[in-house]
PDB file of C-alpha atoms in Angstrom:
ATOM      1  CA  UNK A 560      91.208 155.593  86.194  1.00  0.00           C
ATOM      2  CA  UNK A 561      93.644 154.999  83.431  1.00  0.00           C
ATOM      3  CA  UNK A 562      96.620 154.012  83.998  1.00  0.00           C
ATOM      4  CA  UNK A 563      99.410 153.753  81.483  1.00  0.00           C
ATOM      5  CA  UNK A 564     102.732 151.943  82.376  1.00  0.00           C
ATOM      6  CA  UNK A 565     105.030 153.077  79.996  1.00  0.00           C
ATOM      7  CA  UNK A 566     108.949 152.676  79.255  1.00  0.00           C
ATOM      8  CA  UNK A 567     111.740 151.596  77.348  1.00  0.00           C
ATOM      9  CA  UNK A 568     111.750 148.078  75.893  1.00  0.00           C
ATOM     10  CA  UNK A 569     112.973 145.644  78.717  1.00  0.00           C
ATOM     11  CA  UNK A 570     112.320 148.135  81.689  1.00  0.00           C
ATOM     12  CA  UNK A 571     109.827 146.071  83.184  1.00  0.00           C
ATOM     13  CA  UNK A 572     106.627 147.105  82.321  1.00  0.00           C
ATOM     14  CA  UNK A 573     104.700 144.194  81.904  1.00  0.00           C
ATOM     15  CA  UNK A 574     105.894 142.689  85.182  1.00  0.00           C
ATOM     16  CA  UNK A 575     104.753 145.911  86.780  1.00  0.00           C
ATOM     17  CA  UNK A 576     101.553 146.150  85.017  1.00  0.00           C
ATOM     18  CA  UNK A 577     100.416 142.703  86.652  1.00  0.00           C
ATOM     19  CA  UNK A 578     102.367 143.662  90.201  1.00  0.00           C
ATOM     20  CA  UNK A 579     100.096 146.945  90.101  1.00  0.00           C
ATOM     21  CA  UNK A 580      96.870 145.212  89.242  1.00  0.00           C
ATOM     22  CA  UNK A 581      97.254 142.854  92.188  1.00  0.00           C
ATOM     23  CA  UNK A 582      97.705 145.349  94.001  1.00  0.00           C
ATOM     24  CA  UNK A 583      94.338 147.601  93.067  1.00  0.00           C
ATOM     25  CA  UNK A 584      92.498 144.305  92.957  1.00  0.00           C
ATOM     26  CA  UNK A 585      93.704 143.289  96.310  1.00  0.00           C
ATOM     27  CA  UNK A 586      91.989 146.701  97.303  1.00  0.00           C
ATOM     28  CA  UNK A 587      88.544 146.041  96.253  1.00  0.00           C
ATOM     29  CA  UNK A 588      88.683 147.147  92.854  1.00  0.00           C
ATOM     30  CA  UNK A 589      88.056 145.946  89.697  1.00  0.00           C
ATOM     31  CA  UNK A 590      91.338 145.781  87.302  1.00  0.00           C
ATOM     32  CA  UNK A 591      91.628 145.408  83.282  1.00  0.00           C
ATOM     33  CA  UNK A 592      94.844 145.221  81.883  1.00  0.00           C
ATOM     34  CA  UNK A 593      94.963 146.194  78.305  1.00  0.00           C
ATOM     35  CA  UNK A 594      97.920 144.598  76.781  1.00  0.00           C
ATOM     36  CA  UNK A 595      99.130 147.286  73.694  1.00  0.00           C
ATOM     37  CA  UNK A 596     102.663 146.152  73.192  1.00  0.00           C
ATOM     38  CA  UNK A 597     102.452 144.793  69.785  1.00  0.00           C
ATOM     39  CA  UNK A 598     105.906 142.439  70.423  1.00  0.00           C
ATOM     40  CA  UNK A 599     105.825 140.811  73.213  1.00  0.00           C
ATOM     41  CA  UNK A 600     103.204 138.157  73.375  1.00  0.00           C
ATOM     42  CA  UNK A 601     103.583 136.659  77.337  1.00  0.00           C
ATOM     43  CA  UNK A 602     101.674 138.670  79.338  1.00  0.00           C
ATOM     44  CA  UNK A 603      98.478 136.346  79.763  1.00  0.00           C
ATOM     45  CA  UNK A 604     101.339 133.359  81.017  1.00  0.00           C
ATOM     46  CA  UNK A 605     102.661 136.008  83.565  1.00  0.00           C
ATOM     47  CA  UNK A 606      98.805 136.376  84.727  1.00  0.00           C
ATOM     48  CA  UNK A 607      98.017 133.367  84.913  1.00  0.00           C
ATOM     49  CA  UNK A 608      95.359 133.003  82.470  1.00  0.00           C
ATOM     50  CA  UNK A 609      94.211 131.903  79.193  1.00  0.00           C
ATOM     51  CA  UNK A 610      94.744 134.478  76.085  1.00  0.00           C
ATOM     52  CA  UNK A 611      92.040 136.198  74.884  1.00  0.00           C
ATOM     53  CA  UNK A 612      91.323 136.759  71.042  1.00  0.00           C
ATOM     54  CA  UNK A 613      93.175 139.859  69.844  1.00  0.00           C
ATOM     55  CA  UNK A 614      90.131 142.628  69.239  1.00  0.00           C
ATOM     56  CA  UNK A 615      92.045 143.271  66.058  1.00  0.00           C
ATOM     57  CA  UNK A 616      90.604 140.316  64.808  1.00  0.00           C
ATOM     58  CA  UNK A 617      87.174 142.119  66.243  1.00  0.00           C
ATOM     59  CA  UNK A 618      87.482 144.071  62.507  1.00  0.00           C
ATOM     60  CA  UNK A 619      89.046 141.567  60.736  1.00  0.00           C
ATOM     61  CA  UNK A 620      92.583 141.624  61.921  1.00  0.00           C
ATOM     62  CA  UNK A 621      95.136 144.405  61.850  1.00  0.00           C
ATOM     63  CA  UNK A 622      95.257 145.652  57.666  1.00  0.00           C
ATOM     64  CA  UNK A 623      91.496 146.306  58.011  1.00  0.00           C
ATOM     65  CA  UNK A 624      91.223 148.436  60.945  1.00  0.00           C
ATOM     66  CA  UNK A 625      91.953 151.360  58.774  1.00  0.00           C
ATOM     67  CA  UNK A 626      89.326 150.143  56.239  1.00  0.00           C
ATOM     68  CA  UNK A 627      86.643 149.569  58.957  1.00  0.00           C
ATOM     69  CA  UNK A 628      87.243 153.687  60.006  1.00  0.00           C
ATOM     70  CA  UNK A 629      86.544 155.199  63.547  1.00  0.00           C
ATOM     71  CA  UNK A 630      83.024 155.774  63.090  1.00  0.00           C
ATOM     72  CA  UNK A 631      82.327 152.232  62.202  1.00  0.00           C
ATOM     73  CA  UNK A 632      84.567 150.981  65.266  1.00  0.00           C
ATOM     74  CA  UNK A 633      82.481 152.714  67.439  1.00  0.00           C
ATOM     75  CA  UNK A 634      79.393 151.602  65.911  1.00  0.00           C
ATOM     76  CA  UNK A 635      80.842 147.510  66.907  1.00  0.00           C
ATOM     77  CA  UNK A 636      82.006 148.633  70.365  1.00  0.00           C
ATOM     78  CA  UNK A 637      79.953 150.789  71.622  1.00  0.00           C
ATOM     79  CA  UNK A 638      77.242 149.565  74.319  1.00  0.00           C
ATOM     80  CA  UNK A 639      75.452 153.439  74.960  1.00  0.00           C
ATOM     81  CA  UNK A 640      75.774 156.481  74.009  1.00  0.00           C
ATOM     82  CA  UNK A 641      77.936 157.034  77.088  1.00  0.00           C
ATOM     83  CA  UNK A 642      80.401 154.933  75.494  1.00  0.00           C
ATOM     84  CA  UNK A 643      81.634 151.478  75.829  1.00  0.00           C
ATOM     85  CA  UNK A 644      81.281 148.993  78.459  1.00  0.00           C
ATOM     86  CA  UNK A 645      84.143 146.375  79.227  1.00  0.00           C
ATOM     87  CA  UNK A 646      81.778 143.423  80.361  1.00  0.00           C
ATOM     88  CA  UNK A 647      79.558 143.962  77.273  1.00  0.00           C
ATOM     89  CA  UNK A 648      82.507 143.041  74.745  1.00  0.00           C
ATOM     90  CA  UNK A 649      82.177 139.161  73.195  1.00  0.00           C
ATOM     91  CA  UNK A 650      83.670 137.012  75.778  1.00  0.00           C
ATOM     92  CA  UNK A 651      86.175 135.450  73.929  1.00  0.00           C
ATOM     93  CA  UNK A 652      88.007 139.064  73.578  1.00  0.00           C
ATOM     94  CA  UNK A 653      88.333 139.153  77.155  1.00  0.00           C
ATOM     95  CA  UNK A 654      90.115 136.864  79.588  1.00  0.00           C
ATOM     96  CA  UNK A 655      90.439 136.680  83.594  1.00  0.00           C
ATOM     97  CA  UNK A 656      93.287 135.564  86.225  1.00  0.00           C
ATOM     98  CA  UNK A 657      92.120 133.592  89.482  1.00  0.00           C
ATOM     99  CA  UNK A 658      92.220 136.971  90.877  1.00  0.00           C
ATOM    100  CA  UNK A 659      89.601 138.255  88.482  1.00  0.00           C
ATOM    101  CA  UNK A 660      92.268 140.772  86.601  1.00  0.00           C
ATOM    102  CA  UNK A 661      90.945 141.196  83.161  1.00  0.00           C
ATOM    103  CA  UNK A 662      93.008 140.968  79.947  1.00  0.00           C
ATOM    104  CA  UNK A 663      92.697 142.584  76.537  1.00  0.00           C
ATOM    105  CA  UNK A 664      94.859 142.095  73.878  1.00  0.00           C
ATOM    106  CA  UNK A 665      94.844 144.805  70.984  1.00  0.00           C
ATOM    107  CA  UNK A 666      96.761 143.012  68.751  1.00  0.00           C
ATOM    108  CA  UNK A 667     100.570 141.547  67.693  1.00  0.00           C
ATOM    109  CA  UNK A 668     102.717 141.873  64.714  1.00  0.00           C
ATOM    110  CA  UNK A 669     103.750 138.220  64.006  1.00  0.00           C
ATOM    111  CA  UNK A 670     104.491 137.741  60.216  1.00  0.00           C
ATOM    112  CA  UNK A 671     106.906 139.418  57.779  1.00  0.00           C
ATOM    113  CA  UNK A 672     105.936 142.361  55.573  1.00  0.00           C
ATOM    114  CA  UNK A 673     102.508 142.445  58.031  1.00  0.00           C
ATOM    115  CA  UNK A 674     103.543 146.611  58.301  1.00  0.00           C
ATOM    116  CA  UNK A 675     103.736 149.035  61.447  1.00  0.00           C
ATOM    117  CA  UNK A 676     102.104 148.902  64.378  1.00  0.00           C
ATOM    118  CA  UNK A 677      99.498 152.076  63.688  1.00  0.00           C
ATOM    119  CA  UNK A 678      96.490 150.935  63.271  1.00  0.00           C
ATOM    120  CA  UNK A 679      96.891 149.178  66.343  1.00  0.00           C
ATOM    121  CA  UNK A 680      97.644 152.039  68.114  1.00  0.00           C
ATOM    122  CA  UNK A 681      94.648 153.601  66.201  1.00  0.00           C
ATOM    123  CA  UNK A 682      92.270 150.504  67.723  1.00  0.00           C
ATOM    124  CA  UNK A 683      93.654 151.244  71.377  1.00  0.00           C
ATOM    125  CA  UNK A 684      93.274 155.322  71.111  1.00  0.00           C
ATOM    126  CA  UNK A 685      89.239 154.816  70.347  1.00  0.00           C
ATOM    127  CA  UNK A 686      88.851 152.290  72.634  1.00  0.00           C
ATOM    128  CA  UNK A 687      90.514 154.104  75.961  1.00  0.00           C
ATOM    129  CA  UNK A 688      88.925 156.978  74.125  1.00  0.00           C
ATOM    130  CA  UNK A 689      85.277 155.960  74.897  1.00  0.00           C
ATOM    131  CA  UNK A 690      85.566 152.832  77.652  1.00  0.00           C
ATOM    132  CA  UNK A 691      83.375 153.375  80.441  1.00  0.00           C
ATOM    133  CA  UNK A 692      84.887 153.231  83.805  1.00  0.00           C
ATOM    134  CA  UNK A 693      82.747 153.315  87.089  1.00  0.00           C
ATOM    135  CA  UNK A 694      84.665 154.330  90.425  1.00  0.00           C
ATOM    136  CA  UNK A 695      86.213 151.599  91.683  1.00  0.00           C
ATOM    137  CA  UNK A 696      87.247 150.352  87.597  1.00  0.00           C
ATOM    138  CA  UNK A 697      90.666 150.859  86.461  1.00  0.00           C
ATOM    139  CA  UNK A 698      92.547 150.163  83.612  1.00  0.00           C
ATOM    140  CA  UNK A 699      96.149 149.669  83.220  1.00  0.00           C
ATOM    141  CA  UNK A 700      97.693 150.114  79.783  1.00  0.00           C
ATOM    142  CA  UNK A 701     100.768 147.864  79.144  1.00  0.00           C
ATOM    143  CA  UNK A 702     102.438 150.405  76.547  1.00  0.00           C
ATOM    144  CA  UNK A 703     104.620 149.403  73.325  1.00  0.00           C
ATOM    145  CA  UNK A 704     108.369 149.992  74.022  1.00  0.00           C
ATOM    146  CA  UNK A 705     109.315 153.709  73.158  1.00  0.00           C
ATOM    147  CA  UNK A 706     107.215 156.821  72.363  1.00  0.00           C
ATOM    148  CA  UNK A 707     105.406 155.349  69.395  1.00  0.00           C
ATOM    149  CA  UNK A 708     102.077 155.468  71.215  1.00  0.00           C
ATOM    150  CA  UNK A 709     102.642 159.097  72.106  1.00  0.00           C
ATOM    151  CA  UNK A 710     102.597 159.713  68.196  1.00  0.00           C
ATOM    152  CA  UNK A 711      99.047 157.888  67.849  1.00  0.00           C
ATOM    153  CA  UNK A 712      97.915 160.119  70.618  1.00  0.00           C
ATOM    154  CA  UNK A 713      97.242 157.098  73.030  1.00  0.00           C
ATOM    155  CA  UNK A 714      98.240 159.335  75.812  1.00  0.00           C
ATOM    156  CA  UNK A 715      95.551 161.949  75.494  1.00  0.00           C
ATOM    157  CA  UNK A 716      93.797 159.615  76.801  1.00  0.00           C
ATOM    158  CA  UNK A 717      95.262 158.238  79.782  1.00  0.00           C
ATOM    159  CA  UNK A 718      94.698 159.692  83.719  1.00  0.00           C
ATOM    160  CA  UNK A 719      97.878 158.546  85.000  1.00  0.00           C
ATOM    161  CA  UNK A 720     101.030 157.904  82.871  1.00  0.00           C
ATOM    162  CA  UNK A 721     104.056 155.769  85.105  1.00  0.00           C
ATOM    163  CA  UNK A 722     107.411 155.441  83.703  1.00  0.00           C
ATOM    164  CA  UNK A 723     109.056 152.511  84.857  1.00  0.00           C
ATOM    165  CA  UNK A 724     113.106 153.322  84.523  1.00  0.00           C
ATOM    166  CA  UNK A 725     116.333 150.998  84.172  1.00  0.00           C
ATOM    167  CA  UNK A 726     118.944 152.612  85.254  1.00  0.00           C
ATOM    168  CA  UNK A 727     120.488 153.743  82.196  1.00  0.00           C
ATOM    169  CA  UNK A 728     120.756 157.668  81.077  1.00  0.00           C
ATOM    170  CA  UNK A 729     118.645 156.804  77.797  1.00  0.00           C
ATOM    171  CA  UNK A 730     115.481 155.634  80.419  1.00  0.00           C
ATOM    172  CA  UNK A 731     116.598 159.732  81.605  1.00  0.00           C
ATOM    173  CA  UNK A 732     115.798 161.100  78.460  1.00  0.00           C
ATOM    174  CA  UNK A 733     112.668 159.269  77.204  1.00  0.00           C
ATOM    175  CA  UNK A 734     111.164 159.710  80.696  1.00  0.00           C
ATOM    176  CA  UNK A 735     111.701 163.920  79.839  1.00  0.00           C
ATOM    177  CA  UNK A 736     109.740 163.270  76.414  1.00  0.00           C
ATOM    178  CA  UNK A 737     107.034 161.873  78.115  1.00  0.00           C
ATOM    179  CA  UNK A 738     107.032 164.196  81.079  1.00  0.00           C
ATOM    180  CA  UNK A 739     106.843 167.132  78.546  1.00  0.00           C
ATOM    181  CA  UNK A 740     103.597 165.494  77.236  1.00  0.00           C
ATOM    182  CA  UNK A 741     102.168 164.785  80.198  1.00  0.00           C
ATOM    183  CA  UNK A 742     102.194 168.258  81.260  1.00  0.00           C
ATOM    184  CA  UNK A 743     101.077 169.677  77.889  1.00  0.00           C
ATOM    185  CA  UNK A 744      98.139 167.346  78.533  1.00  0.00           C
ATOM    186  CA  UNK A 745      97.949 167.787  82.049  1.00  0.00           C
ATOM    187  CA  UNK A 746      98.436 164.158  82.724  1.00  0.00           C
ATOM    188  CA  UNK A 747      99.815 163.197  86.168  1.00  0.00           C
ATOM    189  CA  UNK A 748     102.914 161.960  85.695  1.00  0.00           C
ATOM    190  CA  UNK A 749     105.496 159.576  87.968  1.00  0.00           C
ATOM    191  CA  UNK A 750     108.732 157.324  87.414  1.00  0.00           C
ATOM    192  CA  UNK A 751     109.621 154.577  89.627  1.00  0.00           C
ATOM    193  CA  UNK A 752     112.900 153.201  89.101  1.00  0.00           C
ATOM    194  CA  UNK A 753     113.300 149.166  88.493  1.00  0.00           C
ATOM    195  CA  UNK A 754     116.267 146.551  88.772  1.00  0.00           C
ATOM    196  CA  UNK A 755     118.034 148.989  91.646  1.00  0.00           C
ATOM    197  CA  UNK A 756     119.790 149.103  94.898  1.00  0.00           C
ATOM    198  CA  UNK A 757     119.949 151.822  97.175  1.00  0.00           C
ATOM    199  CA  UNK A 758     123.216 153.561  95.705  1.00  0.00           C
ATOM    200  CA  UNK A 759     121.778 153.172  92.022  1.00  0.00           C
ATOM    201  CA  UNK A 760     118.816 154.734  93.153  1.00  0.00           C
ATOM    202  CA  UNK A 761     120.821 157.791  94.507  1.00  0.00           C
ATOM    203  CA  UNK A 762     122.545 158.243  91.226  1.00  0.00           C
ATOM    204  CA  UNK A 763     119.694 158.377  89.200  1.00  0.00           C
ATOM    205  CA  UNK A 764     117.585 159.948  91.450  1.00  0.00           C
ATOM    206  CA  UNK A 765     120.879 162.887  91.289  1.00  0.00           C
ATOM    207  CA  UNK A 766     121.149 162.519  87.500  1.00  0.00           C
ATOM    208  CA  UNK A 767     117.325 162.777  86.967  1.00  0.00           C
ATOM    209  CA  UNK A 768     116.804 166.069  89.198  1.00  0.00           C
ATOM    210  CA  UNK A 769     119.273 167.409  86.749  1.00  0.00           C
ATOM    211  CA  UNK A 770     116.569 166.994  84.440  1.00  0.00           C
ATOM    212  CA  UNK A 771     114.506 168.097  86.333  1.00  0.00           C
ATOM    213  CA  UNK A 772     112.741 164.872  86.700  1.00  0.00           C
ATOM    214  CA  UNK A 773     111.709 163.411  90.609  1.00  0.00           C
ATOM    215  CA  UNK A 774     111.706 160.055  91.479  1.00  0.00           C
ATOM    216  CA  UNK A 775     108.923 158.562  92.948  1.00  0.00           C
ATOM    217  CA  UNK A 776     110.666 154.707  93.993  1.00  0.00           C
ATOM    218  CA  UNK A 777     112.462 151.833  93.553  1.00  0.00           C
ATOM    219  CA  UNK A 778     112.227 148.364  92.779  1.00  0.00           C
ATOM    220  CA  UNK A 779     115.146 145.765  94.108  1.00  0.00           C
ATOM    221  CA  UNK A 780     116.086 143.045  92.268  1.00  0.00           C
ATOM    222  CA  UNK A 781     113.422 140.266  92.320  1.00  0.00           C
ATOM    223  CA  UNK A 782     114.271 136.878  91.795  1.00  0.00           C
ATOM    224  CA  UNK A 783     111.245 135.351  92.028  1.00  0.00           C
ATOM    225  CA  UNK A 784     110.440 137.602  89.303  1.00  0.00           C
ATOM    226  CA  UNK A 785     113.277 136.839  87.340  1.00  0.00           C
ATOM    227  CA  UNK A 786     112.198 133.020  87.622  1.00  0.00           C
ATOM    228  CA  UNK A 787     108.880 133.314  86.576  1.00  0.00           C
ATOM    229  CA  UNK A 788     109.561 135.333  83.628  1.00  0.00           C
ATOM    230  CA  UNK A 789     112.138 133.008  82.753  1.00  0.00           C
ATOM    231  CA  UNK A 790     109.979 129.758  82.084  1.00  0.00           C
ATOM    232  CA  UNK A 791     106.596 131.947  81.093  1.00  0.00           C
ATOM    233  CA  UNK A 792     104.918 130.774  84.196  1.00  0.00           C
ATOM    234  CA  UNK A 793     102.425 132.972  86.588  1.00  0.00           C
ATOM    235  CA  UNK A 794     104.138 135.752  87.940  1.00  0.00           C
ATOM    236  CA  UNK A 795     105.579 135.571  91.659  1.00  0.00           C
ATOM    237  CA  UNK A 796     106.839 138.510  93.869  1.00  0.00           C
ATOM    238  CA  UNK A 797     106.957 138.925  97.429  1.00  0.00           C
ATOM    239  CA  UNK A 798     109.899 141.894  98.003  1.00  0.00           C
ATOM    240  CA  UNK A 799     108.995 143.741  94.079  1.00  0.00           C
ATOM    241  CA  UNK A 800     105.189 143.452  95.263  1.00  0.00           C
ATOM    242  CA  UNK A 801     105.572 145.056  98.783  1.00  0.00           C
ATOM    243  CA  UNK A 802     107.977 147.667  97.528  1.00  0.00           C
ATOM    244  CA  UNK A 803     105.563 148.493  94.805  1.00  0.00           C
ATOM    245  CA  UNK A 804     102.614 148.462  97.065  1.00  0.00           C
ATOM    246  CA  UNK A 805     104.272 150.996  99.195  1.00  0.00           C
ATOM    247  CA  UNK A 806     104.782 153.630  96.268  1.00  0.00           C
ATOM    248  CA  UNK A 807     101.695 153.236  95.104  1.00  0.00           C
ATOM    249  CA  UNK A 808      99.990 154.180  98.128  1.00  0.00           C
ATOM    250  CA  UNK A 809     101.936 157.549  97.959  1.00  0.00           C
ATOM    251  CA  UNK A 810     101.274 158.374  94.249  1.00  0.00           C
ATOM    252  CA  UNK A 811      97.455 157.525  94.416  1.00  0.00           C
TER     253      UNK A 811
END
């Protein structure tokens, strides 16, 4: 399954991307995270690991990805004719936590003038496009902030799109863009609300039925979370996690 976590900037996605994948892992499966957000550069501290090469640089870094074309991506990536396989990619593209989470990095936007982020998104659309996932394989796509990727098309090829919310009415209406894709696509589609209490929760979950959006959860305030995001260190949760678990269970 694909899963794509997506959002607003500062929602909480990449915390919940890594909170998810424990989760799945902890079940018996085996978990990639593909890290797509083109800013934010922390992820593989949060995890606990080492960071893999960008697969930009796969191509010869972000300006040539263009150059290189689809046909000649897929020629590099792909393993079969069914498609690409995850384990066959060059292991320094690829690294893993202590809990054996994989992480893939598409690529970051670190110098001025470098340009936009598209042929990023155009490297992560063929790749989800034609990875090969067995069973008990998922992977979890930490999404750029926004609706960007929705313009690349990244979406048509996710399973599973969840939109983690802040509880502001701007979270309301980019959650009802993304619904309206979803079900053009016929995507399964959820929000779980983060950085909540109980009567925040009932607000939004008031305000987003209005639109008619449903709520599938919420997420407390963490401070463990808080702390480890703070100093970049490996991510810790015990109430976030077990709330988190809990809605998951119901939505898959």
């Amino acid at each position: 399954m694909k899963i794509f976590i997506c959002g607003k900037g500062g929602s909480g996605k990449t915390v919940i991307s890594i909170l998810l994948a424990r989760i799945l892992t902890e079940s018996g499966n085996k978990v990639y995270i593909v890290d797509s957000d083109e800013s934010n550069e922390l992820l593989y501290k949060l995890l606990g690991t080492n960071p893999p090469k960008p697969l930009a640089e796969y191509f010869g870094g972000k300006k040539n990805i263009f150059k290189v074309g689809e046909m000649n991506i897929l020629k590099l990536l792909k393993t079969s004719e069914a498609g690409i396989n995850i384990n066959s990619l060059p292991h320094e593209y690829i690294s893993y936590s202590k809990e054996g989470i994989g992480l893939i990095v598409i690529g970051k936007i670190r110098t001025l003038g470098e340009g936009c982020a598209c042929p990023l998104n155009f490297l992560t659309r063929i790749f989800l496009g034609n990875v090969i996932l067995k069973s008990n394989e998922h992977i979890i796509v930490d999404t750029d902030a926004g609706v960007e990727h929705v313009g690349r098309g990244l979406e048509g090829t996710a399973d599973l799109i969840i939109f983690i919310a802040d509880p502001t009415a701007e979270s309301i209406q980019l959650a009802k863009v993304l619904k309206r894709v979803a079900d053009e696509h016929k995507i399964k589609f959820r929000i779980i609300l983060n950085k909540a209490d109980n009567e925040i929760y009932k607000t939004f979950k008031d305000l987003a039925g209005q639109n008619e959006l449903s709520i599938d959860g919420y997420l407390g305030f963490d401070r463990e979370i808080f702390m480890s995001s703070l100093k970049g260190e490996p991510l810790k949760s015990k109430s976030a996690y077990k709330e988190l678990k809990n809605i998951i269970t119901k939505i898959l």
